[in-house]
GROMACS .gro file of C-alpha atoms in nm:
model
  313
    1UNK     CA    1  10.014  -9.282  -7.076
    2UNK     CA    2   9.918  -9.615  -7.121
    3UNK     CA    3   9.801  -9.706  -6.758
    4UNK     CA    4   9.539  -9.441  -6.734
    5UNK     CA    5   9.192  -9.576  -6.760
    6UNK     CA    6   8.973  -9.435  -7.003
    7UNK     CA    7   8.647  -9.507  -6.800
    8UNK     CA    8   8.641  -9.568  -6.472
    9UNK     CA    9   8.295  -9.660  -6.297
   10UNK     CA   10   8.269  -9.672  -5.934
   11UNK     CA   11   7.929  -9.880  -5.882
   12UNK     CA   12   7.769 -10.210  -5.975
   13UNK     CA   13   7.372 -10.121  -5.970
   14UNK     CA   14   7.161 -10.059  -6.224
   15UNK     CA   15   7.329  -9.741  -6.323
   16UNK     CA   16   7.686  -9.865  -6.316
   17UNK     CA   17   7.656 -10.168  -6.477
   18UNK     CA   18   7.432 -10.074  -6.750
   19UNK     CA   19   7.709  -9.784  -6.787
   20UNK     CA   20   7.931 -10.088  -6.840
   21UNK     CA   21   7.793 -10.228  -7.086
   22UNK     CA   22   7.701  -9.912  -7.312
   23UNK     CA   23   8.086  -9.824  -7.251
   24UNK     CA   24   8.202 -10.171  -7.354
   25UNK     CA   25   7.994 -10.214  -7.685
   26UNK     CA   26   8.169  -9.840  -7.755
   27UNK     CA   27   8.515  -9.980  -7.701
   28UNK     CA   28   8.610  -9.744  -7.390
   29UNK     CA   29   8.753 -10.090  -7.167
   30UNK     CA   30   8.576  -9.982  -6.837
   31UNK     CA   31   8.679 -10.092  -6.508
   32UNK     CA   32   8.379 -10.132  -6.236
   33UNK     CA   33   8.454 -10.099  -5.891
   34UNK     CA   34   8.125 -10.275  -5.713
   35UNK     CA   35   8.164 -10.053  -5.397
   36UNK     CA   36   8.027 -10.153  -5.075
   37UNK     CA   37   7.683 -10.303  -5.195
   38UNK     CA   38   7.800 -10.535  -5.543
   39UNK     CA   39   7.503 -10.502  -5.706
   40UNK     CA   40   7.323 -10.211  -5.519
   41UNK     CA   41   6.988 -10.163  -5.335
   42UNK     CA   42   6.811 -10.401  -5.553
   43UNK     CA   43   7.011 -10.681  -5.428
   44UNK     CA   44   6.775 -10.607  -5.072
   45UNK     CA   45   6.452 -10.654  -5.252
   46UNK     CA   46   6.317 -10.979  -5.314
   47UNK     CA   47   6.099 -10.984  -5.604
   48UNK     CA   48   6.081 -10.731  -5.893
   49UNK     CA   49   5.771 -10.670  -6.104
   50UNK     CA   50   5.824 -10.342  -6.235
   51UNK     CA   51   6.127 -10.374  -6.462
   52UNK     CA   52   6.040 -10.379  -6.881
   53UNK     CA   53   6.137 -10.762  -6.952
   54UNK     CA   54   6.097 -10.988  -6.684
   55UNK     CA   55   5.680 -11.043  -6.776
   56UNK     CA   56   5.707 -11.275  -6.454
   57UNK     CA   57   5.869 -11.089  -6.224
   58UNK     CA   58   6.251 -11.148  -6.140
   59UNK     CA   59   6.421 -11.159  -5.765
   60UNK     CA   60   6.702 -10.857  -5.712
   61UNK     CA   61   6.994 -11.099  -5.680
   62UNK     CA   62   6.899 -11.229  -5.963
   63UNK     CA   63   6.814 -10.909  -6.200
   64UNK     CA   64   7.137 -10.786  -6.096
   65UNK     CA   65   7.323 -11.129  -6.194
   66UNK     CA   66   7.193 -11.082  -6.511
   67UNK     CA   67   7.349 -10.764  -6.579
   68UNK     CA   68   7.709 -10.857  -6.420
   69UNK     CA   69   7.673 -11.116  -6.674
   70UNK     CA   70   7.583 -10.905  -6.984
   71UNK     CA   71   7.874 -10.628  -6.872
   72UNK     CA   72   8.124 -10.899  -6.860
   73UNK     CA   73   8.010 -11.078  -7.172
   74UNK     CA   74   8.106 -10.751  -7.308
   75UNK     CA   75   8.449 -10.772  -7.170
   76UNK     CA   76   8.390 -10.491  -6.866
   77UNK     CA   77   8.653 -10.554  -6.608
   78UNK     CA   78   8.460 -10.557  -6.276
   79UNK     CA   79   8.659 -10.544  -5.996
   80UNK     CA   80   8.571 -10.536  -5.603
   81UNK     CA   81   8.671 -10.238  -5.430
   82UNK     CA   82   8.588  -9.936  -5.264
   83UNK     CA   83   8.657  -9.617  -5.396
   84UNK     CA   84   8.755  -9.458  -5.072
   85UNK     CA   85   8.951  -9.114  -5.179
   86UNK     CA   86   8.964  -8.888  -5.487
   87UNK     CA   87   9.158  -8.601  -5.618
   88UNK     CA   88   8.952  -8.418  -5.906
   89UNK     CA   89   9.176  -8.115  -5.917
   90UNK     CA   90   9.374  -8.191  -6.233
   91UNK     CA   91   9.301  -8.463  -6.518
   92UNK     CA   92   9.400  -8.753  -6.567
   93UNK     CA   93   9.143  -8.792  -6.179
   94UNK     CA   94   9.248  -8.953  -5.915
   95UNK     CA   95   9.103  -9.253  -5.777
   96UNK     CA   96   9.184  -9.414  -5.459
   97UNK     CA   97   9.041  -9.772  -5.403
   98UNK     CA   98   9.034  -9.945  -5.014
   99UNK     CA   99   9.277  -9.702  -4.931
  100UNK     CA  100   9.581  -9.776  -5.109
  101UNK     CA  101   9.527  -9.816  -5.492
  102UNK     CA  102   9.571  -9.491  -5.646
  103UNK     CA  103   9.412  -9.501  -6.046
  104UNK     CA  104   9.435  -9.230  -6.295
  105UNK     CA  105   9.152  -9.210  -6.553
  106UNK     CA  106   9.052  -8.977  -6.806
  107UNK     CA  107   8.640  -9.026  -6.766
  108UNK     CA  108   8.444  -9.102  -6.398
  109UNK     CA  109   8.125  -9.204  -6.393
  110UNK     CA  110   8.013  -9.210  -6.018
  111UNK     CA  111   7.704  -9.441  -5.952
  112UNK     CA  112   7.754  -9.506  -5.634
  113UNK     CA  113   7.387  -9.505  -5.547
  114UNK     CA  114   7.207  -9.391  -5.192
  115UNK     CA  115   7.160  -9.571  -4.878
  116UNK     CA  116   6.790  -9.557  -4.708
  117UNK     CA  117   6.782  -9.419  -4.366
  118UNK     CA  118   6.703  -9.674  -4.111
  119UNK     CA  119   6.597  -9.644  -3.759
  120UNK     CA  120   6.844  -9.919  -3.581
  121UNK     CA  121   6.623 -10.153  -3.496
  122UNK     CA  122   6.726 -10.520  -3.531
  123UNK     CA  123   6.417 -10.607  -3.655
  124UNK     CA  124   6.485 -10.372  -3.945
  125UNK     CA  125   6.751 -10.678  -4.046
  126UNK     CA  126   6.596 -10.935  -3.943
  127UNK     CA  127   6.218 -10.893  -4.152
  128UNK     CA  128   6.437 -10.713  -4.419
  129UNK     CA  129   6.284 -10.869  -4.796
  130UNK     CA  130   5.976 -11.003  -4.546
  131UNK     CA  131   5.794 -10.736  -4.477
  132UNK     CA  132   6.043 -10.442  -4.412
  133UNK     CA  133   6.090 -10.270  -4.695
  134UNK     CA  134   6.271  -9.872  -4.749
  135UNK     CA  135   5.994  -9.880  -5.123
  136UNK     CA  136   5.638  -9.802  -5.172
  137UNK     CA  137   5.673  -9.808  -5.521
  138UNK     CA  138   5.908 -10.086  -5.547
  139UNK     CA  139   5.710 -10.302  -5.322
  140UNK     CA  140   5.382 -10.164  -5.176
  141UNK     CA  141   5.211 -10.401  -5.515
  142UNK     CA  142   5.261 -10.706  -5.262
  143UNK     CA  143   5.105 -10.573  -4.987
  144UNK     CA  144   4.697 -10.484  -5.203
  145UNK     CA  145   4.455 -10.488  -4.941
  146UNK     CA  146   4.661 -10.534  -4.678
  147UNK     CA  147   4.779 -10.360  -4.360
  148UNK     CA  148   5.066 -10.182  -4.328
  149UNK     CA  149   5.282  -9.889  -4.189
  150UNK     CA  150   5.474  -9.605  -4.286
  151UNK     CA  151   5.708  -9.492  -4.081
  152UNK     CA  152   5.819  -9.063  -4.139
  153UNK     CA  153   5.597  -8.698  -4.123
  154UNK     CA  154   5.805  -8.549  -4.378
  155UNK     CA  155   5.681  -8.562  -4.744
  156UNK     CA  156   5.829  -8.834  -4.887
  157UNK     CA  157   5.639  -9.039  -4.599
  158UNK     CA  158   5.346  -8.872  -4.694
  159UNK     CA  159   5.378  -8.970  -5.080
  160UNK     CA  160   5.443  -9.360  -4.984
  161UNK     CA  161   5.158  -9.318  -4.727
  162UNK     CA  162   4.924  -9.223  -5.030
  163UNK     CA  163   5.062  -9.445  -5.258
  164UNK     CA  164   5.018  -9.744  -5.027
  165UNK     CA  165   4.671  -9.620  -5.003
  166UNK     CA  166   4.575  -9.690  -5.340
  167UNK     CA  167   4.667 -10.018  -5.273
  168UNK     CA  168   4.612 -10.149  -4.922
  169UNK     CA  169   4.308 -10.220  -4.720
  170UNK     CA  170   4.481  -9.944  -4.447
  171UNK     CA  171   4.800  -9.762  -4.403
  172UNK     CA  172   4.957  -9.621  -4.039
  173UNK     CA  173   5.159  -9.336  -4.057
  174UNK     CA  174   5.397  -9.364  -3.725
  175UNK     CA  175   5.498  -8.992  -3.703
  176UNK     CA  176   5.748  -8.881  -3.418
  177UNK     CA  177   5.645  -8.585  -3.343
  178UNK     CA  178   5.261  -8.429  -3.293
  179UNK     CA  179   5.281  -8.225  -3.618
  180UNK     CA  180   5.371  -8.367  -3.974
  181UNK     CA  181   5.687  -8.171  -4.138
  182UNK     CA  182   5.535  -8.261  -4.529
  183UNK     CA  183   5.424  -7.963  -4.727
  184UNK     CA  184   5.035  -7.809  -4.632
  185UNK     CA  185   4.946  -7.975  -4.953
  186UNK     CA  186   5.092  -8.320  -4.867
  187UNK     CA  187   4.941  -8.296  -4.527
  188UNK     CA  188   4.562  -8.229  -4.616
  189UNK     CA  189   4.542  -8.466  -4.861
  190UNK     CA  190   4.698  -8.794  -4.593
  191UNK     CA  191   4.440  -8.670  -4.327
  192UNK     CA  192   4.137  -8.720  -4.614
  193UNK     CA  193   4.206  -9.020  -4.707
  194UNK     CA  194   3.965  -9.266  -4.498
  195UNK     CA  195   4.203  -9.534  -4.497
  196UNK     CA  196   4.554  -9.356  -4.363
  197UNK     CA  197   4.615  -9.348  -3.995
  198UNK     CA  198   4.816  -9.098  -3.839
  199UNK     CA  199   4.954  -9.197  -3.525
  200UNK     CA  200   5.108  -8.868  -3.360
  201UNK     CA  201   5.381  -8.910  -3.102
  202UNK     CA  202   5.437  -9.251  -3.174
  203UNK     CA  203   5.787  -9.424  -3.219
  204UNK     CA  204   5.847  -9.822  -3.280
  205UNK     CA  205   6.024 -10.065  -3.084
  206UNK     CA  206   5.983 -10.339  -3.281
  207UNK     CA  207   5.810 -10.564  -3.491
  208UNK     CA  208   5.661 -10.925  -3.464
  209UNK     CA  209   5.585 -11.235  -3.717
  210UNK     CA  210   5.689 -11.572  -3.749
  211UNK     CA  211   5.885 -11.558  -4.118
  212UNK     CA  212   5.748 -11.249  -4.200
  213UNK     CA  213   5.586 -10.938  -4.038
  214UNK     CA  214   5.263 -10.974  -3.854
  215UNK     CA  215   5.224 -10.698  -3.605
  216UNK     CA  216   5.485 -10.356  -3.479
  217UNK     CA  217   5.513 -10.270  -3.107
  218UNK     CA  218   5.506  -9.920  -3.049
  219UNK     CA  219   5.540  -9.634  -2.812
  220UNK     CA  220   5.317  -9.335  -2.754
  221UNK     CA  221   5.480  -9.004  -2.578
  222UNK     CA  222   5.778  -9.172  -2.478
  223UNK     CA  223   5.989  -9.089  -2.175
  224UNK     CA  224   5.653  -8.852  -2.031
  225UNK     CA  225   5.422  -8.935  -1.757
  226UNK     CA  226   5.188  -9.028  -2.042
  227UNK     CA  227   5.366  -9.303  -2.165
  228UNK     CA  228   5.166  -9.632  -2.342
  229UNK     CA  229   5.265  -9.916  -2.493
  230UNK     CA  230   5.073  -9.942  -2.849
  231UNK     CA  231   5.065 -10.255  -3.078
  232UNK     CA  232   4.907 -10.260  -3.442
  233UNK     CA  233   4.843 -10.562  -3.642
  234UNK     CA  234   5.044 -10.524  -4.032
  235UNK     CA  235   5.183 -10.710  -4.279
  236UNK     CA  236   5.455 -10.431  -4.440
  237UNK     CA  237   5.691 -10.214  -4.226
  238UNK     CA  238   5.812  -9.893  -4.491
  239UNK     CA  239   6.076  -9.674  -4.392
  240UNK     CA  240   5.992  -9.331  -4.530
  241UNK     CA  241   6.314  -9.111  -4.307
  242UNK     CA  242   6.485  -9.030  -4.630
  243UNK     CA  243   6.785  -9.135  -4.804
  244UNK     CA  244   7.197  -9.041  -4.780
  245UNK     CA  245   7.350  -9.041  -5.152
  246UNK     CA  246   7.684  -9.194  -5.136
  247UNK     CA  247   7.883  -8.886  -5.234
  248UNK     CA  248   8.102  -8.778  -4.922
  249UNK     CA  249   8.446  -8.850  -5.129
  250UNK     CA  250   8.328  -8.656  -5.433
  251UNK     CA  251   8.223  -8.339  -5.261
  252UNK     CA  252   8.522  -8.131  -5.253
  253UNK     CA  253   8.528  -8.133  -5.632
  254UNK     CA  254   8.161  -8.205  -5.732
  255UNK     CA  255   7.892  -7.995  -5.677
  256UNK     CA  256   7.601  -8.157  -5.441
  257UNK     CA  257   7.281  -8.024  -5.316
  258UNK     CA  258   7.163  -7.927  -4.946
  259UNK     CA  259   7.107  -8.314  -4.879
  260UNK     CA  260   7.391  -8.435  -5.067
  261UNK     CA  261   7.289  -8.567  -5.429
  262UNK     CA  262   7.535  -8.450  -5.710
  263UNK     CA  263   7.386  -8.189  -5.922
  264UNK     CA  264   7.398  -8.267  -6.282
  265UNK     CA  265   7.334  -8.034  -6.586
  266UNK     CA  266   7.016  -8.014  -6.782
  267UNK     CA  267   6.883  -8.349  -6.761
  268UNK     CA  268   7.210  -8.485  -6.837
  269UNK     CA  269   7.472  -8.708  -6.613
  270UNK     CA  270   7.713  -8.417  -6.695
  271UNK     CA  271   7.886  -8.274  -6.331
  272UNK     CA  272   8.058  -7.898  -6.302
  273UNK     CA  273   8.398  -8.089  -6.436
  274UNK     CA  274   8.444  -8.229  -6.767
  275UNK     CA  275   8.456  -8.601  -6.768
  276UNK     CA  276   8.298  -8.673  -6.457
  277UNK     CA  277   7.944  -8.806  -6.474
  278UNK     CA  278   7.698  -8.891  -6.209
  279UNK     CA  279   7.467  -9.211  -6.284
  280UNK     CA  280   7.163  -9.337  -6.037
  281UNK     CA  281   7.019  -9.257  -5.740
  282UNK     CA  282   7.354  -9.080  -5.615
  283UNK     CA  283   7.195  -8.810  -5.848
  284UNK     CA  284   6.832  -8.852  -5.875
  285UNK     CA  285   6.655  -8.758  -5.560
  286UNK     CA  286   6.321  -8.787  -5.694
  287UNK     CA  287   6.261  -9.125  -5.902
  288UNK     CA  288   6.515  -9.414  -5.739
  289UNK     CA  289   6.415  -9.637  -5.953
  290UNK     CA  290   6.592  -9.980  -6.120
  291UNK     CA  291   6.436  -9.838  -6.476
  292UNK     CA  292   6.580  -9.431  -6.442
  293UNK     CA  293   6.906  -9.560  -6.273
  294UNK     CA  294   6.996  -9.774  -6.580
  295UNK     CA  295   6.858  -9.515  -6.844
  296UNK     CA  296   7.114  -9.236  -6.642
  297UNK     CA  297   7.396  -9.574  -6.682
  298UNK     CA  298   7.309  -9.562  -7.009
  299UNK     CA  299   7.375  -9.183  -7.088
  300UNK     CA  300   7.643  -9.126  -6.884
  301UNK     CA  301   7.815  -9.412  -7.069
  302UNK     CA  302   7.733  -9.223  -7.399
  303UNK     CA  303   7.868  -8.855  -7.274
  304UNK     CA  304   8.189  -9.063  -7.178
  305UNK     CA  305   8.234  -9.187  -7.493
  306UNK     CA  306   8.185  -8.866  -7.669
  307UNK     CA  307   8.370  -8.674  -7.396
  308UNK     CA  308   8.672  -8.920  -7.486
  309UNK     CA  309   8.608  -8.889  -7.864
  310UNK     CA  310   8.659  -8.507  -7.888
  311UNK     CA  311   8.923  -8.461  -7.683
  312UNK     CA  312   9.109  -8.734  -7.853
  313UNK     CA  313   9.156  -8.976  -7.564
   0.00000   0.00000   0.00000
């Protein structure tokens, strides 16, 4: 049948675009469905410093511009839409887009991405690229010797907490609860180091700054006859409260962990059904990274095109 796709992405971030263009060099004609965020997380961050090639740093928007541009220079067909249904039980899979555009294709590669956990505040929108930030890694290098907060007492708050360390002049960790939840481990080595704060039983109400973050307001032992109002002078606000991979759709037919993220086989982008691949941070966890979402792209692209090669498609 002439009118089944023989790559369909769903995703237009790191992984799925550079999954575009690997699959359009090979001759595959991929279609690209942006999804709800064209361009993905990156197109939240303001300046990146850690991506090989940009010696002078680049802006999100624009990193991502640059690799719509090289997908479609390669003739990718990226589309906007929302991939809001699927039916994986028999090939060629089923697609659904906004609700009413049913596509059959005979690869999938699902880079869909994650969405950071935020707490609600409006503040959260309003500082967001100016001091709010859901990255250590991707942004804490902006805020050396500087004051900031983390916000989570699991132990991917404790991670960012340390890593921040290394780089600021002191780092609040604004923990819920009067007990951390990170691993014994995690938890010995934030209350060593002499510049991490942990401030128990402490929740935020918002923060402050003209432009940018200067300060957060705060609450300690809310809603008990102990209550206090708390307010800390810092520069970065990071959300630490985890991560949601954008997988709901898929998981009737693709195999996700207890939080979620697809499970993929041996280090490859390979799911538990033949064809379907999983690129970026809807898979990974542990890295979420620009770099290791396009390398996955990048591979999952390549399985597709071998997938499609020995089964004669």
């Amino acid at each position: 049948m002439s009118n089944i796709i023989r790559c369909l992405i769903l995703g237009s971030g790191p992984a799925g675009l550079t999954a575009a263009i690997y699959a359009s060099r090979a001759g595959l004609s991929p279609i690209v469905y942006e999804g709800l965020q064209p361009g993905g997380q990156l197109t939240q961050t303001t300046e990146i410093e850690n991506f090989p090639g940009y010696p002078e740093g680049v802006q999100g928007t624009a990193m991502m511009d640059d690799l719509h541009k090289q997908a479609a220079r390669f003739s990718a067909d990226i589309r906007w839409g929302i991939a809001t249904k699927v039916d994986f039980s028999s090939k060629p899979y089923k697609v659904t887009i906004d609700d009413k555009d049913e596509l059959l294709a005979h690869t999938v590669i699902i880079a869909t991405g994650a969405s950071a956990k935020y707490l609600g505040l409006p503040d959260e929108t309003k500082y967001a690229g100016s001091g709010v930030s859901a990255c250590a890694t991707c942004d804490g290098f902006f805020y050396r010797k500087k004051n900031v907060a983390v916000v989570g007492g699991g132990d991917t708050a404790c991670e960012e907490a340390l890593y921040l360390a290394s780089l600021c002049k002191q780092v609040y960790l604004i923990v819920r609860r009067d007990v951390l939840r990170a691993s014994k481990v995690m938890q010995e080595r934030v209350m060593k180091a002499e510049n991490i704060t942990v401030l128990f039983n402490h929740q935020t109400l918002g923060l402050t700054g003209e432009g940018g973050v200067d300060g957060a307001n705060l609450v300690k032992f809310k809603g008990t006859d102990r209550e206090e109002q708390v307010h800390i002078d810092i520069d970065g606000f990071f959300l630490a409260i985890g991560h949601h991979p954008n997988s709901d759709i898929f998981k009737d037919y693709i195999d996700t962990d207890e939080h979620g993220y697809i499970i993929t086989q041996g280090g490859s982008p390979k799911t538990n059904l033949e064809g379907i691949f999983a690129a970026g941070d809807v898979a990974d966890p542990v890295y979420r990274q620009a770099i290791t979402s396009a390398g996955s792209g990048c591979k999952a692209a390549i399985e597709a095109e071998r997938y499609l090669l020995a089964n004669g498609l």
